Short mmCIF file of C-alpha atoms in Angstrom, two decimals:
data_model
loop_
_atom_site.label_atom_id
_atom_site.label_comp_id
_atom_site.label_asym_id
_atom_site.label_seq_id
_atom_site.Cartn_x
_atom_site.Cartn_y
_atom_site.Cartn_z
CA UNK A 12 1.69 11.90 9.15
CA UNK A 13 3.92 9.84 6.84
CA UNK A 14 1.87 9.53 3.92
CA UNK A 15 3.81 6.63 1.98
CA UNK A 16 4.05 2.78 2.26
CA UNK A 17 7.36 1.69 1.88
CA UNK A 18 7.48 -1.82 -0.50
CA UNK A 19 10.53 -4.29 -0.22
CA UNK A 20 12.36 -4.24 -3.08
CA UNK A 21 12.53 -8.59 -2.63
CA UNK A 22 8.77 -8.50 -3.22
CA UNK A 23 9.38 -9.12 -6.99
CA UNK A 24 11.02 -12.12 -5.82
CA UNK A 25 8.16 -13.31 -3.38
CA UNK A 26 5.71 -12.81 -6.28
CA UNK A 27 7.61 -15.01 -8.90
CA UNK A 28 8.24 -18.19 -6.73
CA UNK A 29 4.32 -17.88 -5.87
CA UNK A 30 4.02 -18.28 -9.40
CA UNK A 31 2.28 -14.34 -10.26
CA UNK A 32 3.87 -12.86 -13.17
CA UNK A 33 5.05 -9.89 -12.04
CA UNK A 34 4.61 -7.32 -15.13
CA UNK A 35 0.61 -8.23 -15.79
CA UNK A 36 0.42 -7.16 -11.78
CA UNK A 37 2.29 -3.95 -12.38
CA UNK A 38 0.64 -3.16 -15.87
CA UNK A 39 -2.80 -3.50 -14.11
CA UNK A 40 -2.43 -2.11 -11.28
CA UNK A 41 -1.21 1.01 -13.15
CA UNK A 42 2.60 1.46 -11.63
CA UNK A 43 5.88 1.80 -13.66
CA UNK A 44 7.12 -1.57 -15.08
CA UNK A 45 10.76 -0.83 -13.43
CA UNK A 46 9.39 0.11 -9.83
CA UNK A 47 11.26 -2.70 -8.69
CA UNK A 48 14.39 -1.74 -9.70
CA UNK A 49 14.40 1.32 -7.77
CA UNK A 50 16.22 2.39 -4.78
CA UNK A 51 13.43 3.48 -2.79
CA UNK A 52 10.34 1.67 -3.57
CA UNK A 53 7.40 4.39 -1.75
CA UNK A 54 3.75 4.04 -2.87
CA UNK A 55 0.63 6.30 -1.78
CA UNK A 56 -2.43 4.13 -0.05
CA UNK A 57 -4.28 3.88 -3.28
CA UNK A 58 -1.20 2.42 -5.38
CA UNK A 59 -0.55 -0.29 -2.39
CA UNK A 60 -4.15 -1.16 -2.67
CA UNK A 61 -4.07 -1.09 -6.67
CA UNK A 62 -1.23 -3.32 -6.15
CA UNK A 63 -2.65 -6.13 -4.06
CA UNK A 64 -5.83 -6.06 -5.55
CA UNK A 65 -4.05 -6.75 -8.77
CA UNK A 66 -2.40 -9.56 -7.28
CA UNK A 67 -5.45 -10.89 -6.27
CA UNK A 68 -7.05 -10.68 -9.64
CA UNK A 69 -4.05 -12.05 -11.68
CA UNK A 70 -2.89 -14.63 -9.23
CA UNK A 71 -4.61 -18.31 -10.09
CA UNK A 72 -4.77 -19.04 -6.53
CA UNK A 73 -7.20 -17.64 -4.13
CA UNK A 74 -5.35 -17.82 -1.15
CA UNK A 75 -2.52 -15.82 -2.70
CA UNK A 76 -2.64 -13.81 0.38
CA UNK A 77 -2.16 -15.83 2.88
CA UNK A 78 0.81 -17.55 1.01
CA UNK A 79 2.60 -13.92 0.66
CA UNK A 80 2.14 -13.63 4.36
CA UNK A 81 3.46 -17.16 5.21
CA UNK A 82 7.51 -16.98 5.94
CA UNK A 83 8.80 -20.66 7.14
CA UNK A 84 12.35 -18.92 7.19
CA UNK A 85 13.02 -16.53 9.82
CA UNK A 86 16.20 -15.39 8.09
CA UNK A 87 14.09 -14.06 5.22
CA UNK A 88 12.05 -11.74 7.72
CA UNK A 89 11.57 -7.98 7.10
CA UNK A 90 14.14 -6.70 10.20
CA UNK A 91 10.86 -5.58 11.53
CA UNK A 92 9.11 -9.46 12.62
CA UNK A 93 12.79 -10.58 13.31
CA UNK A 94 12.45 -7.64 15.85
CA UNK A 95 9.45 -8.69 16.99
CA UNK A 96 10.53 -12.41 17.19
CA UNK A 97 13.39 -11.15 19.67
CA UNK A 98 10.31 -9.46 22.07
CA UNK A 99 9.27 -11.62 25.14
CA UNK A 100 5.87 -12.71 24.36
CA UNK A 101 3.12 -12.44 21.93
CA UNK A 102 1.72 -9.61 23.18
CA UNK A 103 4.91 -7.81 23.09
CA UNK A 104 5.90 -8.63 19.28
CA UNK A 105 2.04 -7.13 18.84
CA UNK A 106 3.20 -4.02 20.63
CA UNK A 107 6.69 -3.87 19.38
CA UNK A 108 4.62 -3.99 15.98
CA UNK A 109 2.06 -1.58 16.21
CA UNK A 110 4.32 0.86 17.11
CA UNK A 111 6.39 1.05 14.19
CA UNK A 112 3.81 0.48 11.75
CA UNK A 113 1.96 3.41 12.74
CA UNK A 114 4.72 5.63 12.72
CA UNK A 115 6.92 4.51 9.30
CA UNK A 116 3.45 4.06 7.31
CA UNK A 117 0.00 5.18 7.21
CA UNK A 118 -1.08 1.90 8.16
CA UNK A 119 -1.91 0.85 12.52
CA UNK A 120 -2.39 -2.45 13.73
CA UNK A 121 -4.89 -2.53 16.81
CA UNK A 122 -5.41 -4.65 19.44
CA UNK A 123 -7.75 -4.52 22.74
CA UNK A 124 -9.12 -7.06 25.45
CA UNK A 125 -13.07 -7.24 24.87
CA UNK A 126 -15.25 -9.98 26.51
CA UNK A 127 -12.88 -12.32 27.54
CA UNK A 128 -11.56 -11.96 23.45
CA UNK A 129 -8.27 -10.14 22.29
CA UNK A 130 -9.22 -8.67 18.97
CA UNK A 131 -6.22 -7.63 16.26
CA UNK A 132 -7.12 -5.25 13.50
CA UNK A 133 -5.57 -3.39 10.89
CA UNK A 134 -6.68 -0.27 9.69
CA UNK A 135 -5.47 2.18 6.51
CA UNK A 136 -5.49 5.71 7.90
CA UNK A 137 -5.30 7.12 4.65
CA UNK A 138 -7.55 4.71 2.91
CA UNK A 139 -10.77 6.07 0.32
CA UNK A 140 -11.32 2.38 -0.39
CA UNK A 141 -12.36 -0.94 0.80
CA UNK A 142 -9.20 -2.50 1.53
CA UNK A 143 -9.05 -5.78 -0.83
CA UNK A 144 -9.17 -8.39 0.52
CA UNK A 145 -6.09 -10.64 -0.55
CA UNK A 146 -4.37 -7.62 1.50
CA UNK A 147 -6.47 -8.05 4.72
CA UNK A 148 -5.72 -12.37 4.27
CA UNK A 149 -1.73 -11.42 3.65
CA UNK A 150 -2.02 -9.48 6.99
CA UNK A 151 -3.43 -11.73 9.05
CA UNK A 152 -1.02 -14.48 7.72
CA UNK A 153 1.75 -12.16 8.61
CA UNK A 154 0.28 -12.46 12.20
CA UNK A 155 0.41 -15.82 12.27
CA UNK A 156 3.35 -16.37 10.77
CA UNK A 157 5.08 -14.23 13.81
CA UNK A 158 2.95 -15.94 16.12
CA UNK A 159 3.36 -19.37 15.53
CA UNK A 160 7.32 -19.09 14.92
CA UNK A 161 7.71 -16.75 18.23
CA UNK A 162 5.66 -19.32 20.63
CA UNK A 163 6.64 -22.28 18.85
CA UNK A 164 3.48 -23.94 18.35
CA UNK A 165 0.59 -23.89 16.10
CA UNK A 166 -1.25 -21.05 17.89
CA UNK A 167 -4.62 -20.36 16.23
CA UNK A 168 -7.18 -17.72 17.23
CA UNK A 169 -10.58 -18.67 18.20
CA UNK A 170 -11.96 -17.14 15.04
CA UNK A 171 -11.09 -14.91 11.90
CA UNK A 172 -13.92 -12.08 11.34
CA UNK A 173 -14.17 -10.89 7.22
CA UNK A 174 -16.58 -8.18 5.89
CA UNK A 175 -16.23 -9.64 2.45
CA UNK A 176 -16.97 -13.03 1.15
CA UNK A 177 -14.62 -15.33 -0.08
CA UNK A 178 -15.00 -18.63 -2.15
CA UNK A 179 -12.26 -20.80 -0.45
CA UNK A 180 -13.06 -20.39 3.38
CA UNK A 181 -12.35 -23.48 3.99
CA UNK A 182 -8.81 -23.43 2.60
CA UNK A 183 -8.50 -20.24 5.37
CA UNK A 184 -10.14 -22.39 7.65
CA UNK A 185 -7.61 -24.91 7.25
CA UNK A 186 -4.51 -22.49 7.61
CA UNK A 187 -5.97 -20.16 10.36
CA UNK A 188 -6.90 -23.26 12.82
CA UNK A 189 -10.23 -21.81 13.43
CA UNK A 190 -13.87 -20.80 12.01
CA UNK A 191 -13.87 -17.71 9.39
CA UNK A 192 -16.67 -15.54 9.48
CA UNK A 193 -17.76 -13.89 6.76
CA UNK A 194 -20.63 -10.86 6.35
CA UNK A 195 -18.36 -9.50 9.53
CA UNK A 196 -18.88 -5.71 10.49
CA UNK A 197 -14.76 -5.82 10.89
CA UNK A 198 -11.86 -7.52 9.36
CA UNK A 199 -10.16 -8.89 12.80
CA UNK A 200 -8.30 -12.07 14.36
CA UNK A 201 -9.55 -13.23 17.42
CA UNK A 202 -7.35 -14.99 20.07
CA UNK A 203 -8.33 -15.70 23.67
CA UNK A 204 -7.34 -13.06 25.83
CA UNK A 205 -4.37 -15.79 27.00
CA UNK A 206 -2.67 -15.94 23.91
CA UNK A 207 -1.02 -12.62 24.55
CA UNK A 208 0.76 -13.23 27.61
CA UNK A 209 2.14 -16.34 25.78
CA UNK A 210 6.11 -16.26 25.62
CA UNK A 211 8.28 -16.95 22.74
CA UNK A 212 10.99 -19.35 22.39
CA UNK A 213 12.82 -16.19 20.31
CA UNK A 214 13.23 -14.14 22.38
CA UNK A 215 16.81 -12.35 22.49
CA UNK A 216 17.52 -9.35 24.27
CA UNK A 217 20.68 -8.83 23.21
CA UNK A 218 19.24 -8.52 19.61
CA UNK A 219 16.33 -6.40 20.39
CA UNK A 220 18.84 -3.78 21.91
CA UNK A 221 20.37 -3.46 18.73
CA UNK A 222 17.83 -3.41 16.71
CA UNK A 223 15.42 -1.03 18.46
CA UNK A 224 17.64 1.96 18.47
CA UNK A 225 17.57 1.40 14.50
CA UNK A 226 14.62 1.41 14.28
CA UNK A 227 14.02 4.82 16.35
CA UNK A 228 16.22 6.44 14.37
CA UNK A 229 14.91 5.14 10.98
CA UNK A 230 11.51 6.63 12.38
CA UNK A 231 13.08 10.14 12.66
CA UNK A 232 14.98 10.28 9.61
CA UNK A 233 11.81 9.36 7.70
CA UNK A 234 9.98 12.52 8.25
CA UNK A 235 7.95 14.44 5.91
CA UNK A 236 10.72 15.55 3.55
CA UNK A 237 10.03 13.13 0.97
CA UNK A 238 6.62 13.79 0.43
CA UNK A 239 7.33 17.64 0.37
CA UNK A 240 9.63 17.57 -2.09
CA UNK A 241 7.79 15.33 -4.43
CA UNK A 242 4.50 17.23 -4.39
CA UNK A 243 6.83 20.06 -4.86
CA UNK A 244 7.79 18.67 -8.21
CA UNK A 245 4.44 17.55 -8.76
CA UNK A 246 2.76 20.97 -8.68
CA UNK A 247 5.92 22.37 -10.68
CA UNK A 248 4.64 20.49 -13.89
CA UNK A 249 0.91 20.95 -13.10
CA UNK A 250 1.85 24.21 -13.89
CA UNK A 251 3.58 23.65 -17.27
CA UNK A 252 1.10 21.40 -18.45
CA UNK A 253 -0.47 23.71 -20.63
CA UNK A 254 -0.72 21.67 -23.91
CA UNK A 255 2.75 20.17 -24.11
CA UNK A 256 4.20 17.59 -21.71
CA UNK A 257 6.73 19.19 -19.62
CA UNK A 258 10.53 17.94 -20.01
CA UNK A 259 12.63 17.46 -16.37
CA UNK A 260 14.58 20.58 -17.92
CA UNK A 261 12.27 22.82 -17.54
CA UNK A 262 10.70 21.39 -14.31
CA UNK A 263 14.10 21.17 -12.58
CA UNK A 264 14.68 24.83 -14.11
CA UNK A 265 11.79 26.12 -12.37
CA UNK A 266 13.08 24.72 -8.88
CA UNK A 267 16.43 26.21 -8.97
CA UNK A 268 18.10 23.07 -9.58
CA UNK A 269 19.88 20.91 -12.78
CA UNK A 270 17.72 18.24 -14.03
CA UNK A 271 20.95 15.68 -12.86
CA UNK A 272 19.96 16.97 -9.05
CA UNK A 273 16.36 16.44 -9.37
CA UNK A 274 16.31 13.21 -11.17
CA UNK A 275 18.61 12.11 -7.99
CA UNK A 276 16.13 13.33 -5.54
CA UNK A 277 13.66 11.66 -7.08
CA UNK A 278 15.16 8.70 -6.69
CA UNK A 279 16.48 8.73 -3.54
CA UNK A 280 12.46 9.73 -2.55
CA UNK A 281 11.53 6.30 -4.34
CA UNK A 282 10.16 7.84 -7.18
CA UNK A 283 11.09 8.91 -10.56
CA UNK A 284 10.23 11.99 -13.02
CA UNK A 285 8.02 10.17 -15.19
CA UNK A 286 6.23 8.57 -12.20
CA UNK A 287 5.32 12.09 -10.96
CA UNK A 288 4.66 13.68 -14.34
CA UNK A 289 1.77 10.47 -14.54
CA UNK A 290 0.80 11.11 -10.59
CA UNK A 291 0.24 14.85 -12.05
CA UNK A 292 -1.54 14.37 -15.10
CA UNK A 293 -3.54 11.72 -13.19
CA UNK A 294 -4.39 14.68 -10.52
CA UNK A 295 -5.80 16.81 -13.39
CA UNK A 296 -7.58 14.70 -15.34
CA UNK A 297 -9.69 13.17 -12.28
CA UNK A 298 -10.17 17.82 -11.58
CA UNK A 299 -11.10 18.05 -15.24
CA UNK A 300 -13.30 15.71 -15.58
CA UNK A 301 -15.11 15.95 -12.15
CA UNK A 302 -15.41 19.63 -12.71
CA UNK A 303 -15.41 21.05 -16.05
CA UNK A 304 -17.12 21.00 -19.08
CA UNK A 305 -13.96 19.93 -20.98
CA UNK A 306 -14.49 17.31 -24.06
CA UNK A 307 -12.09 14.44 -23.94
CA UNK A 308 -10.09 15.96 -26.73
CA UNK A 309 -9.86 19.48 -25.27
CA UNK A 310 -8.73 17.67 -21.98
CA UNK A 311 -6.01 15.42 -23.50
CA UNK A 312 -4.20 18.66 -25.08
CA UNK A 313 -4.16 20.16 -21.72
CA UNK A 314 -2.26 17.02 -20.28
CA UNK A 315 0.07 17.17 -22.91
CA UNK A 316 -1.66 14.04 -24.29
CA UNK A 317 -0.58 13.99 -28.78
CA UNK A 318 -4.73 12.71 -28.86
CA UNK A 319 -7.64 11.77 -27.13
CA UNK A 320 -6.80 8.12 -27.89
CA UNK A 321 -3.56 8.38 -26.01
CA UNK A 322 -5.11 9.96 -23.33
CA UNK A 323 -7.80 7.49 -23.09
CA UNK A 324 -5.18 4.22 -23.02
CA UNK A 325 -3.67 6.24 -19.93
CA UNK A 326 -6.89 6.90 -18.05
CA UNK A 327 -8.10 3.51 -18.61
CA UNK A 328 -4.66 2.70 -16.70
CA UNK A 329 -5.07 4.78 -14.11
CA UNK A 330 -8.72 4.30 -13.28
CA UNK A 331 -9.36 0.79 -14.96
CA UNK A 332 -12.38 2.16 -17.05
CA UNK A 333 -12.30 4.83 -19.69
CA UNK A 334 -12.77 8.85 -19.07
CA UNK A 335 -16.14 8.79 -20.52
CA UNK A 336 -17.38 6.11 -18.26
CA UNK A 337 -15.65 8.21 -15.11
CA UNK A 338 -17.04 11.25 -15.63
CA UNK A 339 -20.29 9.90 -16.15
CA UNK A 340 -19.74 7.54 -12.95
CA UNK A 341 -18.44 10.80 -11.08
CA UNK A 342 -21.36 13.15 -12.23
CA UNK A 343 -23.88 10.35 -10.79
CA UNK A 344 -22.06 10.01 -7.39
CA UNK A 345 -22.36 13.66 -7.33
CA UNK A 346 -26.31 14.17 -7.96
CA UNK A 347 -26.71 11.44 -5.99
CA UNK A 348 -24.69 13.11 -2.94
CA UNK A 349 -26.86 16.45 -3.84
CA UNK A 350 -30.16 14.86 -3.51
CA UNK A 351 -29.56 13.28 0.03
CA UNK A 352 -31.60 15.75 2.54
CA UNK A 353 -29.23 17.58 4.94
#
């Protein structure tokens, strides 16, 4: 399964002219200040999450979502909805889709015919959290967006479905064309079970046959390479960090490569050294904490950490609440699992 989202690298851009200043997002959702600038922009589940949910907690407006997910230029699609703008109906596009979402990201979109109701859902196959919810509105917009430019009209579904509560559903109202429910048991758009069959003004075979094959063959280069070789350098300097922080030198020493070589493979994998060194030192302090008897100090040396201040500024980063609070969060989550009868 790939295990990695894949960000544009024009997000930066789409941030800015919504008016979000891009470094408080990145500083708070924990990633690298220059993770835009890279060739290769991959995050995990949890970072993509981290991400939007930043967004949604820096951004001044709370349908920040659904303005991300709003494109009135077709020309400034991901190749992807242009794609699916080129498919025969609206049904298609969902198809065309769903299939490539599930296979270049650990991330479906579903869709089924229930009760006279065609119901479109996404779901996070790796996700450990609730999704947040400027994510699931950005989504849904992204729908739209393909929906109402493909058919030409101002399609609407009979409903949007929310598990969370929001404060401006009638601003959602107003862009969706339709009642939002919130208190849901599902995050889910809901179109009459018409809509699909409806047929777009966009469509172009002759681009779809040039596109698709593309696309396949994107989908087979992307296999699980990447994420071996970077939890191969990951586990490299989990094993060096032994009270000092381990230099790419040594790392790329222990692989049976130059430091020039690994840096590059990094790279090309949409990562860097110093991102992995803090993906590793985040994996051990979460295993030190949650299972040892460590103190803080003790714990920091072992990360490579100069003091248990610096260590703490980091974790607070990582985790958005300091290591004392964690492990005490942790230990009750624990007791509390313990208790339950079997």
């Amino acid at each position: 399964m790939i295990k990695h989202f894949r960000v544009p690298g024009s997000f930066h851009l789409r941030l800015e002219e919504a008016g979000v200043p891009v470094s408080a997002v990145l500083r708070r959702a924990g990633l690298p200040q220059d993770i835009f600038g890279q060739t290769r922009i991959l995050v995990t589940t949890q970072e993509l999450f981290a991400l939007w949910r930043a967004i949604g907690e820096v951004s001044k407006d709370a349908s920040i979502g659904v303005k991300l997910g709003t494109e009135s230029h077709i020309a400034r699609l991901h190749p992807m909805g242009i794609a699916a703008l080129s498919t025969e109906s609206f049904g298609a596009a969902i198809d065309h889709m769903a299939r490539y979402k599930k296979l270049c990201a650990p991330e479906e979109i579903l869709h089924e015919t229930s009760d006279d109701e065609w119901i479109i859902q996404f779901r996070w196959s790796l996700a450990v959290d609730v999704e947040p919810a400027v994510l699931v509105e950005h989504c849904f917009a992204w729908v739209l967006t393909i929906a109402r430019h493909g058919t030409g009209t101002r399609i609407s579904p009979l409903r949007v479905e929310l598990v969370q509560p929001r404060s401006h559903t009638k601003a959602l109202e107003r862009y969706f064309g339709c009642p939002v429910v919130c208190g849901a048991f599902r995050n889910a758009l809901i179109f009459g079970p018409t809509d699909a069959a409806t047929p777009f003004v966009t469509r172009n075979v002759e681009l779809l046959e040039m596109l698709a094959p593309q696309f396949e063959q994107e989908l087979k280069d992307r296999s699980s390479d990447v994420d071996t070789f970077i939890e191969l350098v990951r586990g490299a300097i989990q094993q060096r960090l032994t009270g000092h922080r381990p230099v790419v030198e040594d790392v790329a020493r222990d692989l049976h490569m130059s430091s020039r070589t690994l840096q590059r493979r990094l790279q090309d994998s949409g990562s860097s050294y110093q991102r992995v060194l803090d993906e590793a030192r985040r994996q051990m302090a979460r295993y030190y904490l949650s299972n040892s008897v460590l103190e803080l100090a003790e714990a920091a040396y072992l990360l490579g950490y100069e003091d248990a201040n610096s260590f703490a500024r980091a974790f607070r980063n990582w985790e958005g609440m300091p290591p004392k609070h964690w492990r005490e969060a942790s230990r009750a989550t624990a007791t509390s699992d313990d208790s339950r009868p079997n």
